[in-house]
Short mmCIF file of C-alpha atoms in Angstrom, two decimals:
data_model
loop_
_atom_site.label_atom_id
_atom_site.label_comp_id
_atom_site.label_asym_id
_atom_site.label_seq_id
_atom_site.Cartn_x
_atom_site.Cartn_y
_atom_site.Cartn_z
CA MET A 1 82.75 94.04 93.23
CA SER A 2 82.73 92.47 96.65
CA GLY A 3 81.52 93.31 100.27
CA GLU A 4 78.29 93.20 101.90
CA ASP A 5 76.38 96.47 100.88
CA ASN A 6 76.17 96.68 97.16
CA SER A 7 72.98 98.58 96.52
CA ALA A 8 74.34 101.52 94.97
CA THR A 9 76.66 99.50 92.63
CA LEU A 10 73.63 97.56 91.61
CA GLN A 11 71.46 100.56 90.97
CA VAL A 12 74.22 101.95 88.88
CA ALA A 13 74.65 98.89 86.91
CA ALA A 14 70.96 98.71 86.14
CA GLY A 15 70.94 102.17 84.88
CA GLN A 16 74.02 101.63 82.36
CA LYS A 17 72.51 98.05 81.61
CA VAL A 18 75.77 96.18 82.36
CA GLN A 19 76.89 92.90 84.04
CA VAL A 20 77.85 92.95 87.63
CA LEU A 21 80.41 90.44 88.61
CA GLU A 22 81.25 89.19 92.27
CA MET A 23 84.89 88.66 93.25
CA GLN A 24 85.63 85.78 95.48
CA ARG A 25 89.04 85.83 97.15
CA HIS A 26 90.88 82.62 97.72
CA PRO A 27 91.39 82.00 101.37
CA LYS A 28 94.78 81.55 101.26
CA VAL A 29 96.71 82.70 98.22
CA ALA A 30 96.92 86.58 97.88
CA GLY A 31 95.89 87.80 94.51
CA LEU A 32 94.17 84.76 93.56
CA PHE A 33 90.44 85.11 93.01
CA SER A 34 87.52 83.96 91.09
CA LEU A 35 84.79 85.76 89.17
CA GLN A 36 81.17 85.20 89.14
CA LEU A 37 77.84 86.74 88.32
CA HIS A 38 76.13 88.61 91.05
CA LYS A 39 72.98 86.96 91.75
CA GLN A 40 71.11 90.49 91.32
CA SER A 41 73.03 91.59 88.20
CA PRO A 42 70.72 93.25 85.81
CA ILE A 43 72.34 91.68 82.69
CA SER A 44 72.80 88.04 82.59
CA LEU A 45 76.11 86.32 81.08
CA GLU A 46 74.03 84.86 78.36
CA ARG A 47 72.92 88.28 77.11
CA ARG A 48 75.86 90.22 75.69
CA LEU A 49 75.75 93.86 74.82
CA PRO A 50 76.83 95.09 71.58
CA ASN A 51 80.60 95.27 70.75
CA ALA A 52 81.22 93.09 73.96
CA GLU A 53 84.14 91.51 72.26
CA LYS A 54 85.78 94.74 71.17
CA GLN A 55 89.24 95.00 72.58
CA SER A 56 90.40 98.55 74.38
CA GLY A 57 92.60 100.73 72.48
CA ARG A 58 95.30 103.00 73.60
CA ASP A 59 92.92 105.93 73.82
CA ASP A 60 90.19 104.24 75.81
CA ILE A 61 89.79 105.05 79.48
CA ALA A 62 91.82 102.46 81.62
CA LEU A 63 91.34 104.20 85.11
CA VAL A 64 89.32 106.99 86.57
CA LEU A 65 90.97 108.67 89.71
CA HIS A 66 90.05 111.55 92.17
CA THR A 67 92.61 114.38 92.92
CA SER A 68 93.49 114.44 96.59
CA GLY A 69 91.77 118.02 96.96
CA THR A 70 94.42 119.42 99.32
CA THR A 71 93.80 122.89 97.88
CA LYS A 72 90.61 122.58 95.95
CA LYS A 73 87.56 120.38 95.62
CA PRO A 74 88.74 117.07 93.94
CA LYS A 75 88.65 116.63 90.52
CA ILE A 76 87.91 113.56 88.37
CA VAL A 77 90.99 112.54 86.23
CA PRO A 78 90.39 109.74 83.53
CA LEU A 79 93.44 107.91 82.56
CA THR A 80 93.86 106.09 79.05
CA HIS A 81 95.66 102.74 78.57
CA GLU A 82 98.35 104.82 76.97
CA ASN A 83 98.75 106.95 79.85
CA LEU A 84 99.24 104.06 82.25
CA THR A 85 101.50 101.91 79.94
CA VAL A 86 103.85 104.78 78.74
CA GLY A 87 104.00 106.19 82.62
CA ALA A 88 104.78 102.38 83.73
CA LEU A 89 107.44 102.19 80.96
CA CYS A 90 109.09 105.49 82.05
CA ILE A 91 109.03 104.42 85.55
CA THR A 92 110.72 100.83 84.88
CA SER A 93 113.67 102.77 82.84
CA THR A 94 114.35 104.88 86.27
CA LEU A 95 113.76 101.86 88.68
CA ARG A 96 116.30 99.48 86.66
CA ARG A 97 114.72 96.40 88.45
CA GLN A 98 116.34 92.90 87.74
CA ARG A 99 114.18 89.63 87.64
CA GLU A 100 115.39 88.82 91.04
CA ASP A 101 114.06 92.03 92.54
CA VAL A 102 111.04 91.78 94.84
CA CYS A 103 109.07 94.90 95.70
CA LEU A 104 107.06 95.27 99.03
CA ASN A 105 103.90 97.24 98.19
CA LEU A 106 102.47 98.98 100.98
CA MET A 107 100.53 101.39 98.84
CA PRO A 108 96.54 101.01 98.42
CA LEU A 109 95.88 99.61 94.85
CA TYR A 110 93.22 102.29 94.15
CA HIS A 111 96.24 104.81 94.29
CA ILE A 112 98.19 105.68 91.24
CA HIS A 113 101.49 105.28 93.17
CA GLY A 114 100.77 101.60 94.09
CA LEU A 115 99.34 100.54 90.64
CA SER A 116 102.01 102.27 88.38
CA VAL A 117 105.07 101.95 90.42
CA ASN A 118 104.70 99.08 92.52
CA VAL A 119 102.71 96.66 90.31
CA LEU A 120 102.94 97.85 86.91
CA ALA A 121 106.75 98.66 86.85
CA SER A 122 107.44 95.62 88.82
CA ALA A 123 105.56 93.48 85.99
CA MET A 124 107.08 95.44 82.98
CA SER A 125 110.66 94.60 84.64
CA GLY A 126 109.90 91.04 84.92
CA SER A 127 110.42 91.29 88.79
CA SER A 128 108.22 90.38 91.50
CA VAL A 129 105.86 92.40 93.89
CA VAL A 130 104.42 91.25 97.32
CA CYS A 131 101.13 93.17 97.84
CA THR A 132 100.58 93.55 101.76
CA PRO A 133 96.85 93.84 103.41
CA GLY A 134 97.77 97.63 103.58
CA TYR A 135 99.67 99.98 105.81
CA LYS A 136 98.16 100.03 109.29
CA GLY A 137 101.12 101.57 111.19
CA PRO A 138 104.77 101.12 110.65
CA ASP A 139 105.64 98.14 112.99
CA GLN A 140 104.33 95.30 110.59
CA PRO A 141 105.88 96.91 107.46
CA THR A 142 109.19 97.36 109.59
CA GLN A 143 109.41 93.82 110.59
CA TRP A 144 108.61 92.76 106.91
CA LEU A 145 111.30 94.75 105.50
CA ALA A 146 113.97 93.62 108.28
CA SER A 147 112.95 89.99 107.28
CA GLY A 148 114.75 90.24 104.10
CA ALA A 149 111.54 89.78 102.09
CA ALA A 150 111.92 92.34 99.65
CA SER A 151 114.99 94.23 97.88
CA TRP A 152 113.14 97.55 97.52
CA TYR A 153 109.98 99.39 98.30
CA SER A 154 108.23 102.73 97.23
CA ALA A 155 106.01 104.71 99.50
CA VAL A 156 105.07 108.18 100.74
CA PRO A 157 106.76 110.33 103.35
CA THR A 158 104.26 109.53 106.06
CA MET A 159 104.94 105.90 105.60
CA HIS A 160 109.01 106.16 105.40
CA GLN A 161 108.69 108.62 108.80
CA GLY A 162 107.06 105.84 110.65
CA ILE A 163 109.49 103.02 109.14
CA VAL A 164 112.31 104.98 110.18
CA GLU A 165 111.29 105.61 113.50
CA ALA A 166 110.28 101.87 114.03
CA GLY A 167 113.65 100.69 112.47
CA PHE A 168 115.81 102.43 114.70
CA SER A 169 113.94 101.35 117.90
CA LEU A 170 114.35 97.71 116.89
CA ASP A 171 117.44 96.22 118.58
CA GLU A 172 117.69 93.29 116.25
CA PHE A 173 117.18 95.45 113.12
CA SER A 174 120.13 94.95 110.36
CA ALA A 175 120.56 96.64 107.36
CA THR A 176 122.36 93.63 105.96
CA GLY A 177 119.69 91.16 107.08
CA ALA A 178 117.01 93.52 105.52
CA GLY A 179 118.89 93.56 102.11
CA ILE A 180 116.70 96.83 101.00
CA GLY A 181 118.96 98.20 98.34
CA LEU A 182 116.48 100.92 97.14
CA VAL A 183 113.77 103.12 98.72
CA ARG A 184 111.81 105.30 96.35
CA ASN A 185 109.61 108.27 97.52
CA CYS A 186 106.63 109.72 95.64
CA SER A 187 103.40 111.43 95.82
CA ALA A 188 104.59 114.12 98.18
CA ALA A 189 107.94 116.06 98.76
CA LEU A 190 110.71 114.06 100.76
CA VAL A 191 112.51 116.42 103.29
CA PRO A 192 116.18 115.68 102.98
CA VAL A 193 116.66 115.04 106.79
CA LEU A 194 114.23 112.38 106.43
CA ALA A 195 116.02 111.02 103.28
CA ASP A 196 119.28 111.09 105.28
CA LYS A 197 117.68 108.75 108.11
CA MET A 198 116.39 106.16 105.47
CA GLU A 199 119.97 105.88 103.95
CA GLN A 200 121.26 105.43 107.45
CA LEU A 201 118.98 102.91 108.68
CA PHE A 202 118.89 100.54 105.40
CA GLU A 203 122.52 101.61 104.04
CA CYS A 204 120.61 101.90 100.79
CA VAL A 205 119.97 104.33 97.89
CA VAL A 206 116.99 106.67 98.46
CA MET A 207 115.27 107.92 95.12
CA PRO A 208 113.06 111.03 95.71
CA THR A 209 110.73 111.51 92.73
CA TYR A 210 107.79 113.55 91.72
CA ALA A 211 104.15 112.81 90.15
CA MET A 212 100.74 113.39 90.43
CA SER A 213 97.36 111.71 89.61
CA GLU A 214 97.37 113.83 86.30
CA SER A 215 100.81 112.56 85.24
CA MET A 216 102.38 109.33 86.88
CA PRO A 217 105.46 110.08 86.77
CA ILE A 218 106.77 113.30 86.24
CA ALA A 219 110.50 113.74 87.58
CA SER A 220 112.98 111.27 89.14
CA ASN A 221 116.53 111.24 90.62
CA PRO A 222 118.65 108.80 88.78
CA LEU A 223 120.30 105.56 90.35
CA PRO A 224 124.19 105.54 91.07
CA PRO A 225 126.31 106.09 89.45
CA HIS A 226 124.68 109.13 88.35
CA LEU A 227 124.25 112.29 90.63
CA ARG A 228 121.41 112.18 93.20
CA VAL A 229 120.45 115.38 94.78
CA LEU A 230 118.27 114.24 97.93
CA ARG A 231 116.72 117.89 98.04
CA SER A 232 115.60 117.76 94.67
CA VAL A 233 113.45 115.37 92.53
CA GLY A 234 115.90 114.91 89.79
CA GLN A 235 115.01 115.65 86.02
CA ALA A 236 112.14 115.00 83.84
CA ALA A 237 111.24 111.17 83.85
CA GLY A 238 108.87 110.90 81.35
CA PRO A 239 106.67 113.84 80.08
CA GLN A 240 108.09 117.19 78.77
CA MET A 241 108.60 119.58 81.75
CA VAL A 242 108.90 123.34 81.80
CA LEU A 243 108.68 125.98 84.54
CA ARG A 244 106.63 129.10 83.62
CA HIS A 245 105.43 132.21 85.29
CA ASP A 246 101.95 133.35 85.28
CA ASN A 247 102.67 135.84 82.09
CA ASN A 248 103.81 132.49 80.34
CA SER A 249 107.48 133.55 80.59
CA GLU A 250 110.14 130.94 81.45
CA PRO A 251 112.10 131.67 84.83
CA LYS A 252 115.82 131.84 85.06
CA LYS A 253 117.74 129.26 86.78
CA GLY A 254 117.13 129.06 90.36
CA GLU A 255 113.82 131.33 90.09
CA GLU A 256 110.70 129.82 91.34
CA ALA A 257 107.75 129.31 88.91
CA GLU A 258 104.87 127.08 88.35
CA ILE A 259 105.84 123.15 86.95
CA CYS A 260 104.07 122.34 83.83
CA VAL A 261 104.00 118.92 81.87
CA LYS A 262 103.04 117.86 78.48
CA GLY A 263 103.14 114.11 77.13
CA ALA A 264 101.73 110.81 76.62
CA CYS A 265 101.69 109.94 80.27
CA VAL A 266 99.63 113.11 81.23
CA THR A 267 95.60 112.92 81.37
CA LYS A 268 93.97 114.44 78.38
CA GLY A 269 91.86 116.71 80.71
CA TYR A 270 89.40 116.52 83.82
CA GLU A 271 85.85 115.36 83.58
CA MET A 272 83.13 117.87 84.40
CA ARG A 273 81.43 117.56 87.97
CA ALA A 274 78.01 118.91 89.00
CA HIS A 275 79.54 121.67 91.44
CA MET A 276 81.60 123.07 88.89
CA ASP A 277 80.54 126.26 87.22
CA GLN A 278 83.08 126.08 84.26
CA ASP A 279 85.21 123.60 82.56
CA PRO A 280 88.06 122.81 84.74
CA ASN A 281 90.35 122.26 82.01
CA ILE A 282 90.42 126.04 80.99
CA GLU A 283 92.34 126.88 84.04
CA ALA A 284 94.25 123.61 84.22
CA PHE A 285 95.70 123.78 80.80
CA THR A 286 97.73 126.59 78.95
CA SER A 287 96.54 127.49 75.50
CA ASP A 288 99.50 125.41 74.08
CA GLY A 289 98.40 122.22 75.73
CA TRP A 290 100.64 122.25 79.01
CA LEU A 291 99.18 120.73 82.21
CA ARG A 292 99.49 123.35 85.01
CA THR A 293 100.52 121.24 88.16
CA GLY A 294 99.91 123.99 90.72
CA ASP A 295 103.32 123.21 92.05
CA LYS A 296 105.96 125.50 92.49
CA GLY A 297 109.66 124.93 91.99
CA TYR A 298 113.04 125.88 90.51
CA ILE A 299 115.85 124.32 88.65
CA ASP A 300 119.24 124.01 90.72
CA ASP A 301 122.73 124.21 89.59
CA HIS A 302 122.67 120.52 88.74
CA ASN A 303 119.59 121.19 86.44
CA TYR A 304 117.61 119.15 88.77
CA LEU A 305 114.02 120.29 89.83
CA CYS A 306 113.61 121.26 93.38
CA LEU A 307 110.07 121.52 94.77
CA SER A 308 108.93 124.41 96.88
CA GLY A 309 105.31 123.56 97.55
CA ARG A 310 101.94 123.92 96.19
CA TYR A 311 101.17 127.48 94.71
CA LYS A 312 98.35 127.81 97.35
CA GLU A 313 100.47 126.79 100.41
CA ILE A 314 103.42 129.23 99.76
CA ILE A 315 103.55 131.55 102.92
CA ASN A 316 103.72 135.32 101.72
CA ARG A 317 105.12 137.18 104.69
CA GLY A 318 105.08 140.69 104.07
CA GLY A 319 106.22 140.07 100.42
CA GLU A 320 108.57 137.57 101.16
CA LYS A 321 107.79 134.02 99.77
CA ILE A 322 108.45 131.33 102.08
CA SER A 323 108.22 127.52 101.24
CA PRO A 324 106.58 125.20 104.07
CA PHE A 325 109.10 122.62 102.79
CA GLU A 326 112.14 124.34 103.69
CA VAL A 327 110.52 125.27 107.18
CA GLU A 328 109.68 121.73 107.84
CA ASN A 329 113.13 120.30 106.92
CA VAL A 330 114.93 122.74 109.35
CA CYS A 331 112.41 122.07 112.28
CA ARG A 332 112.74 118.18 111.81
CA GLN A 333 116.37 118.35 112.69
CA TRP A 334 115.63 119.41 116.09
CA PRO A 335 115.76 116.17 118.28
CA PRO A 336 112.52 116.86 120.07
CA ILE A 337 110.34 117.16 117.09
CA PHE A 338 108.93 113.89 115.62
CA ASP A 339 106.72 115.19 112.79
CA CYS A 340 105.64 118.88 111.78
CA ILE A 341 103.79 120.65 109.23
CA ALA A 342 104.20 124.51 108.19
CA PHE A 343 101.31 126.57 106.99
CA SER A 344 100.28 130.26 106.62
CA CYS A 345 98.91 132.13 109.66
CA PRO A 346 97.17 135.63 109.40
CA HIS A 347 99.44 138.54 110.64
CA ALA A 348 97.93 142.22 111.34
CA GLN A 349 100.83 144.04 109.96
CA LEU A 350 102.48 141.43 107.45
CA GLY A 351 99.44 139.87 106.11
CA GLU A 352 100.71 136.22 106.67
CA THR A 353 103.47 134.70 108.72
CA VAL A 354 104.73 131.14 109.51
CA GLY A 355 102.64 128.90 111.42
CA LEU A 356 104.00 125.34 112.69
CA ALA A 357 102.07 122.22 114.23
CA ALA A 358 104.42 119.95 115.74
CA VAL A 359 104.33 116.42 117.08
CA LEU A 360 106.95 116.04 120.05
CA ARG A 361 108.70 112.74 120.76
CA ASP A 362 107.99 110.75 124.01
CA GLY A 363 109.22 112.88 127.04
#
């Protein structure tokens, strides 16, 4: 722990009878720090708890995350050492990084994307990662990328959007000078029009992928010479993946259904919380052990997965199911629009209709 107000942490530590260590960061070297016992730690270093020397096993919990809570209240996601390690190995196999590659990490390291993709996958491939102080707008990251400090990066669409706009506005920006060979997208769907702009700016390969806190990864486009489809998120890249209707039947090719996953990188289940009136795993998992992602998608003619959106975000316009993703991709191609989001609006006759919130470019 570090920081000024640690009263809540100390209170929990006292109740759990655990030691509290304080982290002292090195003033100049990123990632270098020392650990020392907090002066108010309820347990001293001399007093060891039973089994203090026991090593963690693959089934022990390594990380606890919150879901984003975009459509429901956030859920607690425990991930084991097996979940993280297997997931990072799967990501490593799709990224195919070499020892000389350098990743520029813009993601927060309390986020599964930053941890598993940028840090763990880099470590497992023997390559390097530069951890930045965080994304506080596109200008500084764009300058870092333009300087040739990294050969690839992985981030979310909001960051890609800002970097693309900042990059095209830099007179001195050079794709050759930047040397970015790969831009990976994850955590939210990447609209094809933005992927095209990224490839134009960096003259690089863009890799749309798909994952969630509960399963990192799920699917990924491959690297060349294999086929990439920017509208899609590729094929299963770790866990088993199937599409299922509510009645548990599987859809035909091109037909939308819910994406379900199962495998060693998938969480074994959510934890109960005080506000829950029933076990969240009853709804989240099928009777035969598949995790229901809550995402809707279909398999295209290349046998690649295409995302349509969250089940609760699909717009039902008089019985016609409309994907917000498709609406946003079309609207972003109109030059005056900088960014936009599509959503469902109430309609007296149709029940729902399409709404759009847009950010216009200056002027």
